[in-house]
Amino acid sequence: MKTLHLNFDNALDISKAIANKHRMEILKILSEKPHNVNELAEKLNLPFSTTAANVKKLEDVNLISTEMVPGRGTQKVNSINYDRIMVELFKKENKEEKNEIIMEMPIGEFVDCQVKPSCGIVGEDDYIGIQDDPRSFYEPDRKKAQLIFFRDGYVEYRFPNRLPRGTRATEFEFTAEICSEAPYHKLDWPSDITLWVNGVEAGTWTSPSDFGGERGFLTPDWWLINYTQYGMLKNFKITEQGCFLDGMHLKSDTTIKDLNIHEMPFISIKLGIKKDAVNRGGLNLFGAKFGNYDQDLLVRMRHSQHSEG
């Protein structure tokens, strides 16, 4: 499955090209198999000239391709170039902004875990280890994981501490695609999922569902549709003012100072279900090739010069 990623550079032209009922119908027809313009015009019940003009607009933005194919003579045949279009509202930059550190880690790089069935680790092409067997979480191939799920417990990651000497952290962000875990999937299945940073509780999000029944944008075709398909992208932020979830202030006294980042050689990130959670509905954690979002675990940290007092 080939995906076109839209960003600020190409979103406007693509959006204009598909903002037309006939052109959308052309894309739908070509998703089934290639057609020439005569065939498209017949299926759309449009004049040849109108159909050709719409085909040209789709060609101009590289949504479809045209090639010469031998048949009754040589004819032009149109085929679709992409199966999906994804919009990236914010451009990902490889370079770090001044006073900002960005780190991404695959979901299989956890250093500690404690999980209970239903549980499992899934790679891009198959299961890793055995489903519902916690021993699979210790397989060397776990580093290739694209989906991790468990009904109870936690996973812990350790990011390198790249805070420059002589500075102090002012903001810490953690972003991941997550949802609840139920057998197969269940849309009404709340789960209280908690984040700890350096052993300090940062906040809890109550996932409403274990989402399934509709394939995730990135979820491989071999993964059954009645299994978990995608999660929600959640952003936890800890600042000098407190803890935030998707921009909303949480009822917590924790601030970034409590994380003691400057004293640690690493930054511990733990995601899991608290033993006293009201909704013990498990956890699904998605990698860059599963679910709806093309990213692994993302940490962003901002800092400033250290000042005494």
mmCIF file of C-alpha atoms in Angstrom:
data_model
loop_
_atom_site.group_PDB
_atom_site.id
_atom_site.type_symbol
_atom_site.label_atom_id
_atom_site.label_comp_id
_atom_site.label_asym_id
_atom_site.label_seq_id
_atom_site.Cartn_x
_atom_site.Cartn_y
_atom_site.Cartn_z
ATOM 1 C CA MET A 1 0.000 0.000 0.000
ATOM 2 C CA LYS A 2 1.535 3.293 -1.143
ATOM 3 C CA THR A 3 0.839 6.458 0.839
ATOM 4 C CA LEU A 4 1.230 10.083 -0.264
ATOM 5 C CA HIS A 5 2.195 12.344 2.622
ATOM 6 C CA LEU A 6 0.940 15.910 2.317
ATOM 7 C CA ASN A 7 2.751 18.811 3.956
ATOM 8 C CA PHE A 8 2.813 22.569 3.578
ATOM 9 C CA ASP A 9 4.760 22.234 0.321
ATOM 10 C CA ASN A 10 2.258 20.119 -1.633
ATOM 11 C CA ALA A 11 -1.028 20.081 0.284
ATOM 12 C CA LEU A 12 -2.643 23.003 -1.530
ATOM 13 C CA ASP A 13 -2.125 21.689 -5.082
ATOM 14 C CA ILE A 14 -3.265 18.175 -4.148
ATOM 15 C CA SER A 15 -6.307 19.513 -2.283
ATOM 16 C CA LYS A 16 -7.363 21.557 -5.306
ATOM 17 C CA ALA A 17 -6.964 18.538 -7.572
ATOM 18 C CA ILE A 18 -9.234 16.269 -5.514
ATOM 19 C CA ALA A 19 -11.795 18.959 -4.626
ATOM 20 C CA ASN A 20 -13.973 17.743 -7.476
ATOM 21 C CA LYS A 21 -16.557 14.970 -7.554
ATOM 22 C CA HIS A 22 -15.576 13.653 -11.000
ATOM 23 C CA ARG A 23 -11.871 13.512 -10.166
ATOM 24 C CA MET A 24 -12.599 11.652 -6.964
ATOM 25 C CA GLU A 25 -14.692 9.173 -8.962
ATOM 26 C CA ILE A 26 -11.791 8.733 -11.392
ATOM 27 C CA LEU A 27 -9.465 7.872 -8.518
ATOM 28 C CA LYS A 28 -12.005 5.383 -7.179
ATOM 29 C CA ILE A 29 -12.343 3.678 -10.567
ATOM 30 C CA LEU A 30 -8.575 3.524 -11.086
ATOM 31 C CA SER A 31 -8.102 2.029 -7.620
ATOM 32 C CA GLU A 32 -9.772 -1.113 -8.993
ATOM 33 C CA LYS A 33 -7.680 -1.369 -12.182
ATOM 34 C CA PRO A 34 -6.163 0.857 -14.926
ATOM 35 C CA HIS A 35 -8.510 2.408 -17.514
ATOM 36 C CA ASN A 36 -8.141 4.516 -20.614
ATOM 37 C CA VAL A 37 -9.961 7.831 -20.979
ATOM 38 C CA ASN A 38 -12.735 6.360 -23.152
ATOM 39 C CA GLU A 39 -13.508 3.767 -20.490
ATOM 40 C CA LEU A 40 -13.491 6.413 -17.766
ATOM 41 C CA ALA A 41 -15.783 8.688 -19.775
ATOM 42 C CA GLU A 42 -18.239 5.837 -20.299
ATOM 43 C CA LYS A 43 -18.322 4.901 -16.619
ATOM 44 C CA LEU A 44 -18.697 8.529 -15.548
ATOM 45 C CA ASN A 45 -21.244 9.290 -18.276
ATOM 46 C CA LEU A 46 -19.214 12.368 -19.233
ATOM 47 C CA PRO A 47 -17.916 13.730 -22.561
ATOM 48 C CA PHE A 48 -14.468 12.551 -23.570
ATOM 49 C CA SER A 49 -13.099 16.127 -23.439
ATOM 50 C CA THR A 50 -14.330 16.705 -19.880
ATOM 51 C CA THR A 51 -12.920 13.397 -18.698
ATOM 52 C CA ALA A 52 -9.563 14.069 -20.390
ATOM 53 C CA ALA A 53 -9.322 17.475 -18.703
ATOM 54 C CA ASN A 54 -9.935 15.926 -15.282
ATOM 55 C CA VAL A 55 -7.408 13.182 -15.942
ATOM 56 C CA LYS A 56 -4.845 15.852 -16.877
ATOM 57 C CA LYS A 57 -5.354 17.687 -13.560
ATOM 58 C CA LEU A 58 -4.729 14.443 -11.641
ATOM 59 C CA GLU A 59 -1.654 13.765 -13.750
ATOM 60 C CA ASP A 60 -0.273 17.239 -13.073
ATOM 61 C CA VAL A 61 -0.089 16.533 -9.318
ATOM 62 C CA ASN A 62 1.180 12.969 -9.827
ATOM 63 C CA LEU A 63 -1.879 11.259 -8.364
ATOM 64 C CA ILE A 64 -2.183 9.137 -11.504
ATOM 65 C CA SER A 65 0.164 8.058 -14.291
ATOM 66 C CA THR A 66 -0.425 7.532 -18.003
ATOM 67 C CA GLU A 67 1.504 5.071 -20.141
ATOM 68 C CA MET A 68 1.315 3.786 -23.696
ATOM 69 C CA VAL A 69 0.081 0.186 -23.779
ATOM 70 C CA PRO A 70 -0.142 -2.047 -26.878
ATOM 71 C CA GLY A 71 -3.670 -3.178 -27.687
ATOM 72 C CA ARG A 72 -5.745 -2.351 -30.715
ATOM 73 C CA GLY A 73 -2.932 -0.127 -31.784
ATOM 74 C CA THR A 74 -1.281 1.783 -28.975
ATOM 75 C CA GLN A 75 -3.500 3.384 -26.350
ATOM 76 C CA LYS A 76 -2.983 5.576 -23.283
ATOM 77 C CA VAL A 77 -3.883 3.819 -20.049
ATOM 78 C CA ASN A 78 -4.222 5.594 -16.708
ATOM 79 C CA SER A 79 -3.309 4.029 -13.366
ATOM 80 C CA ILE A 80 -3.384 5.305 -9.802
ATOM 81 C CA ASN A 81 -0.120 6.118 -8.000
ATOM 82 C CA TYR A 82 -1.254 6.110 -4.361
ATOM 83 C CA ASP A 83 -3.696 4.147 -2.201
ATOM 84 C CA ARG A 84 -3.870 6.680 0.607
ATOM 85 C CA ILE A 85 -3.266 10.354 1.257
ATOM 86 C CA MET A 86 -2.107 11.473 4.704
ATOM 87 C CA VAL A 87 -1.923 15.097 5.828
ATOM 88 C CA GLU A 88 1.018 16.149 7.993
ATOM 89 C CA LEU A 89 0.014 19.446 9.567
ATOM 90 C CA PHE A 90 3.482 20.028 10.962
ATOM 91 C CA LYS A 91 6.660 19.336 9.079
ATOM 92 C CA LYS A 92 9.075 16.927 10.737
ATOM 93 C CA GLU A 93 12.524 18.403 10.934
ATOM 94 C CA ASN A 94 15.617 16.278 11.362
ATOM 95 C CA LYS A 95 17.607 19.157 12.713
ATOM 96 C CA GLU A 96 16.957 20.328 16.267
ATOM 97 C CA GLU A 97 15.941 23.874 16.962
ATOM 98 C CA LYS A 98 18.097 25.915 19.284
ATOM 99 C CA ASN A 99 17.527 24.902 22.914
ATOM 100 C CA GLU A 100 15.392 21.929 21.825
ATOM 101 C CA ILE A 101 16.200 18.220 21.873
ATOM 102 C CA ILE A 102 14.093 15.732 19.873
ATOM 103 C CA MET A 103 14.459 11.961 20.210
ATOM 104 C CA GLU A 104 12.460 9.114 18.670
ATOM 105 C CA MET A 105 12.631 5.491 19.850
ATOM 106 C CA PRO A 106 11.094 2.292 18.405
ATOM 107 C CA ILE A 107 8.471 0.731 20.663
ATOM 108 C CA GLY A 108 10.447 -2.529 20.849
ATOM 109 C CA GLU A 109 13.398 -0.866 22.629
ATOM 110 C CA PHE A 110 11.952 -1.221 26.128
ATOM 111 C CA VAL A 111 14.386 -2.102 28.936
ATOM 112 C CA ASP A 112 11.895 -3.501 31.431
ATOM 113 C CA CYS A 113 8.353 -4.822 31.407
ATOM 114 C CA GLN A 114 5.760 -6.609 33.451
ATOM 115 C CA VAL A 115 2.797 -7.787 31.415
ATOM 116 C CA LYS A 116 -0.176 -10.098 31.743
ATOM 117 C CA PRO A 117 -2.346 -11.696 29.015
ATOM 118 C CA SER A 118 -3.962 -10.900 26.776
ATOM 119 C CA CYS A 119 -0.564 -9.756 25.551
ATOM 120 C CA GLY A 120 1.695 -9.916 22.545
ATOM 121 C CA ILE A 121 4.295 -8.341 20.307
ATOM 122 C CA VAL A 122 3.632 -7.886 16.603
ATOM 123 C CA GLY A 123 6.143 -7.072 13.874
ATOM 124 C CA GLU A 124 5.507 -5.641 10.441
ATOM 125 C CA ASP A 125 4.937 -9.098 8.921
ATOM 126 C CA ASP A 126 4.054 -11.491 11.765
ATOM 127 C CA TYR A 127 3.858 -12.077 15.497
ATOM 128 C CA ILE A 128 7.102 -12.009 17.475
ATOM 129 C CA GLY A 129 7.144 -15.005 19.786
ATOM 130 C CA ILE A 130 3.851 -16.493 20.939
ATOM 131 C CA GLN A 131 0.630 -14.604 21.537
ATOM 132 C CA ASP A 132 -0.501 -14.362 25.185
ATOM 133 C CA ASP A 133 2.895 -15.555 26.452
ATOM 134 C CA PRO A 134 4.752 -12.873 28.505
ATOM 135 C CA ARG A 135 8.027 -14.671 27.733
ATOM 136 C CA SER A 136 7.783 -13.322 24.181
ATOM 137 C CA PHE A 137 8.551 -9.847 25.547
ATOM 138 C CA TYR A 138 12.142 -11.011 26.119
ATOM 139 C CA GLU A 139 12.760 -12.269 22.594
ATOM 140 C CA PRO A 140 15.677 -10.471 20.843
ATOM 141 C CA ASP A 141 13.368 -9.730 17.877
ATOM 142 C CA ARG A 142 11.179 -7.596 20.145
ATOM 143 C CA LYS A 143 13.225 -4.628 18.874
ATOM 144 C CA LYS A 144 11.379 -5.018 15.544
ATOM 145 C CA ALA A 145 7.976 -4.579 17.207
ATOM 146 C CA GLN A 146 5.344 -2.397 15.540
ATOM 147 C CA LEU A 147 2.538 -3.188 18.009
ATOM 148 C CA ILE A 148 2.728 -4.096 21.707
ATOM 149 C CA PHE A 149 -0.332 -4.977 23.743
ATOM 150 C CA PHE A 150 -1.083 -6.238 27.241
ATOM 151 C CA ARG A 151 -4.097 -6.404 29.531
ATOM 152 C CA ASP A 152 -2.203 -5.363 32.677
ATOM 153 C CA GLY A 153 1.287 -4.203 33.615
ATOM 154 C CA TYR A 154 3.789 -1.748 32.118
ATOM 155 C CA VAL A 155 6.700 -1.218 29.719
ATOM 156 C CA GLU A 156 9.685 1.025 30.486
ATOM 157 C CA TYR A 157 12.019 2.830 28.088
ATOM 158 C CA ARG A 158 15.239 4.719 28.746
ATOM 159 C CA PHE A 159 16.040 7.641 26.473
ATOM 160 C CA PRO A 160 19.569 9.083 26.473
ATOM 161 C CA ASN A 161 19.876 12.225 28.571
ATOM 162 C CA ARG A 162 21.186 14.824 26.086
ATOM 163 C CA LEU A 163 20.563 17.830 28.304
ATOM 164 C CA PRO A 164 23.657 20.044 27.812
ATOM 165 C CA ARG A 165 25.829 20.663 30.852
ATOM 166 C CA GLY A 166 25.085 23.939 32.561
ATOM 167 C CA THR A 167 21.463 24.053 31.381
ATOM 168 C CA ARG A 168 18.134 23.173 32.960
ATOM 169 C CA ALA A 169 15.118 21.508 31.370
ATOM 170 C CA THR A 170 12.129 23.842 31.075
ATOM 171 C CA GLU A 171 9.682 21.622 29.136
ATOM 172 C CA PHE A 172 9.442 17.891 28.619
ATOM 173 C CA GLU A 173 7.040 16.282 26.124
ATOM 174 C CA PHE A 174 6.229 12.666 25.382
ATOM 175 C CA THR A 175 4.016 11.600 22.460
ATOM 176 C CA ALA A 176 2.748 8.106 21.550
ATOM 177 C CA GLU A 177 -0.137 6.408 19.766
ATOM 178 C CA ILE A 178 -2.039 4.350 22.355
ATOM 179 C CA CYS A 179 -5.434 2.846 23.182
ATOM 180 C CA SER A 180 -7.094 0.248 25.426
ATOM 181 C CA GLU A 181 -6.675 -3.527 25.071
ATOM 182 C CA ALA A 182 -9.617 -5.930 24.870
ATOM 183 C CA PRO A 183 -9.886 -9.377 23.254
ATOM 184 C CA TYR A 184 -10.100 -8.691 19.500
ATOM 185 C CA HIS A 185 -11.395 -5.104 19.836
ATOM 186 C CA LYS A 186 -14.152 -3.332 21.732
ATOM 187 C CA LEU A 187 -15.248 0.250 21.161
ATOM 188 C CA ASP A 188 -16.717 0.652 24.657
ATOM 189 C CA TRP A 189 -13.665 -0.395 26.672
ATOM 190 C CA PRO A 190 -12.172 2.358 28.877
ATOM 191 C CA SER A 191 -8.655 2.045 30.254
ATOM 192 C CA ASP A 192 -6.706 4.355 32.597
ATOM 193 C CA ILE A 193 -3.237 4.570 31.022
ATOM 194 C CA THR A 194 -0.573 6.265 33.143
ATOM 195 C CA LEU A 195 2.776 7.837 32.252
ATOM 196 C CA TRP A 196 5.707 7.972 34.663
ATOM 197 C CA VAL A 197 8.881 9.993 33.921
ATOM 198 C CA ASN A 198 11.956 9.154 35.994
ATOM 199 C CA GLY A 199 9.671 7.289 38.372
ATOM 200 C CA VAL A 200 7.416 10.329 38.898
ATOM 201 C CA GLU A 201 3.756 10.026 37.925
ATOM 202 C CA ALA A 202 3.059 12.563 35.187
ATOM 203 C CA GLY A 203 -0.582 11.885 34.382
ATOM 204 C CA THR A 204 -3.292 9.439 33.361
ATOM 205 C CA TRP A 205 -5.395 9.351 30.212
ATOM 206 C CA THR A 206 -8.591 7.312 30.076
ATOM 207 C CA SER A 207 -8.730 5.698 26.653
ATOM 208 C CA PRO A 208 -12.367 5.206 25.616
ATOM 209 C CA SER A 209 -11.830 2.242 23.307
ATOM 210 C CA ASP A 210 -9.816 -0.553 21.844
ATOM 211 C CA PHE A 211 -10.267 0.677 18.276
ATOM 212 C CA GLY A 212 -10.941 -1.885 15.545
ATOM 213 C CA GLY A 213 -13.316 -2.872 12.765
ATOM 214 C CA GLU A 214 -11.856 -0.217 10.441
ATOM 215 C CA ARG A 215 -8.295 -0.653 9.205
ATOM 216 C CA GLY A 216 -5.672 1.780 10.432
ATOM 217 C CA PHE A 217 -3.972 3.883 7.763
ATOM 218 C CA LEU A 218 -0.646 2.094 8.307
ATOM 219 C CA THR A 219 -1.829 -1.254 9.673
ATOM 220 C CA PRO A 220 -0.632 -4.131 7.428
ATOM 221 C CA ASP A 221 -3.214 -5.990 5.350
ATOM 222 C CA TRP A 222 -2.370 -9.353 6.937
ATOM 223 C CA TRP A 223 -3.528 -8.130 10.380
ATOM 224 C CA LEU A 224 -7.188 -9.168 10.783
ATOM 225 C CA ILE A 225 -9.703 -6.317 10.697
ATOM 226 C CA ASN A 226 -11.440 -7.516 13.877
ATOM 227 C CA TYR A 227 -8.178 -7.041 15.821
ATOM 228 C CA THR A 228 -7.006 -3.711 17.261
ATOM 229 C CA GLN A 229 -6.289 -1.371 14.335
ATOM 230 C CA TYR A 230 -5.177 2.035 15.615
ATOM 231 C CA GLY A 231 -4.967 4.290 18.655
ATOM 232 C CA MET A 232 -5.050 7.981 19.489
ATOM 233 C CA LEU A 233 -1.977 10.201 19.437
ATOM 234 C CA LYS A 234 -1.561 11.548 22.961
ATOM 235 C CA ASN A 235 0.829 14.266 24.095
ATOM 236 C CA PHE A 236 1.967 14.600 27.708
ATOM 237 C CA LYS A 237 3.826 17.781 28.635
ATOM 238 C CA ILE A 238 5.552 18.656 31.908
ATOM 239 C CA THR A 239 6.657 22.236 32.495
ATOM 240 C CA GLU A 240 7.474 24.574 35.373
ATOM 241 C CA GLN A 241 3.718 25.182 35.628
ATOM 242 C CA GLY A 242 2.688 21.536 35.934
ATOM 243 C CA CYS A 243 1.511 18.590 33.817
ATOM 244 C CA PHE A 244 -0.601 18.821 30.676
ATOM 245 C CA LEU A 245 -2.372 16.283 28.460
ATOM 246 C CA ASP A 246 -3.060 17.468 24.900
ATOM 247 C CA GLY A 247 -2.746 21.033 26.180
ATOM 248 C CA MET A 248 -5.177 20.573 29.083
ATOM 249 C CA HIS A 249 -3.801 21.151 32.593
ATOM 250 C CA LEU A 250 -3.950 18.016 34.747
ATOM 251 C CA LYS A 251 -4.717 17.967 38.454
ATOM 252 C CA SER A 252 -1.146 17.300 39.515
ATOM 253 C CA ASP A 253 1.445 19.073 41.655
ATOM 254 C CA THR A 254 4.284 17.606 39.589
ATOM 255 C CA THR A 255 6.543 20.058 37.730
ATOM 256 C CA ILE A 256 9.601 19.498 35.568
ATOM 257 C CA LYS A 257 11.835 20.205 38.553
ATOM 258 C CA ASP A 258 10.509 17.028 40.226
ATOM 259 C CA LEU A 259 11.887 14.897 37.363
ATOM 260 C CA ASN A 260 15.530 15.636 38.331
ATOM 261 C CA ILE A 261 16.550 15.280 34.713
ATOM 262 C CA HIS A 262 19.955 16.939 35.184
ATOM 263 C CA GLU A 263 20.935 14.302 37.777
ATOM 264 C CA MET A 264 20.116 11.225 35.646
ATOM 265 C CA PRO A 265 22.243 9.569 32.911
ATOM 266 C CA PHE A 266 19.005 8.566 31.142
ATOM 267 C CA ILE A 267 15.337 9.555 31.062
ATOM 268 C CA SER A 268 12.984 6.782 32.140
ATOM 269 C CA ILE A 269 9.596 6.599 30.431
ATOM 270 C CA LYS A 270 7.105 4.077 31.785
ATOM 271 C CA LEU A 271 3.627 3.463 30.361
ATOM 272 C CA GLY A 272 1.192 1.151 32.057
ATOM 273 C CA ILE A 273 -1.851 0.455 34.163
ATOM 274 C CA LYS A 274 -1.777 1.371 37.868
ATOM 275 C CA LYS A 275 -2.721 -1.353 40.326
ATOM 276 C CA ASP A 276 -5.462 0.859 41.759
ATOM 277 C CA ALA A 277 -6.745 2.094 38.381
ATOM 278 C CA VAL A 278 -10.529 2.377 38.154
ATOM 279 C CA ASN A 279 -10.534 1.215 34.529
ATOM 280 C CA ARG A 280 -8.045 -1.622 34.128
ATOM 281 C CA GLY A 281 -8.571 -1.978 30.400
ATOM 282 C CA GLY A 282 -5.019 -2.653 29.247
ATOM 283 C CA LEU A 283 -2.800 -0.930 26.708
ATOM 284 C CA ASN A 284 -1.984 -1.041 22.980
ATOM 285 C CA LEU A 285 1.150 0.818 21.893
ATOM 286 C CA PHE A 286 1.752 1.475 18.173
ATOM 287 C CA GLY A 287 4.959 1.840 16.168
ATOM 288 C CA ALA A 288 5.608 3.818 12.994
ATOM 289 C CA LYS A 289 4.275 1.054 10.687
ATOM 290 C CA PHE A 290 1.060 0.253 12.569
ATOM 291 C CA GLY A 291 -2.002 2.327 13.375
ATOM 292 C CA ASN A 292 -2.708 5.835 12.081
ATOM 293 C CA TYR A 293 0.459 7.807 12.821
ATOM 294 C CA ASP A 294 3.856 7.469 11.188
ATOM 295 C CA GLN A 295 5.950 7.786 14.342
ATOM 296 C CA ASP A 296 7.402 5.752 17.195
ATOM 297 C CA LEU A 297 7.839 7.084 20.743
ATOM 298 C CA LEU A 298 8.733 10.766 20.605
ATOM 299 C CA VAL A 299 10.433 12.836 23.310
ATOM 300 C CA ARG A 300 10.928 16.589 22.990
ATOM 301 C CA MET A 301 12.808 18.579 25.626
ATOM 302 C CA ARG A 302 13.454 22.313 25.800
ATOM 303 C CA HIS A 303 16.108 23.881 27.999
ATOM 304 C CA SER A 304 17.646 27.174 29.034
ATOM 305 C CA GLN A 305 20.820 28.318 30.747
ATOM 306 C CA HIS A 306 20.964 27.250 34.358
ATOM 307 C CA SER A 307 20.574 30.077 36.863
ATOM 308 C CA GLU A 308 21.186 29.906 40.577
ATOM 309 C CA GLY A 309 18.512 30.729 43.110
#
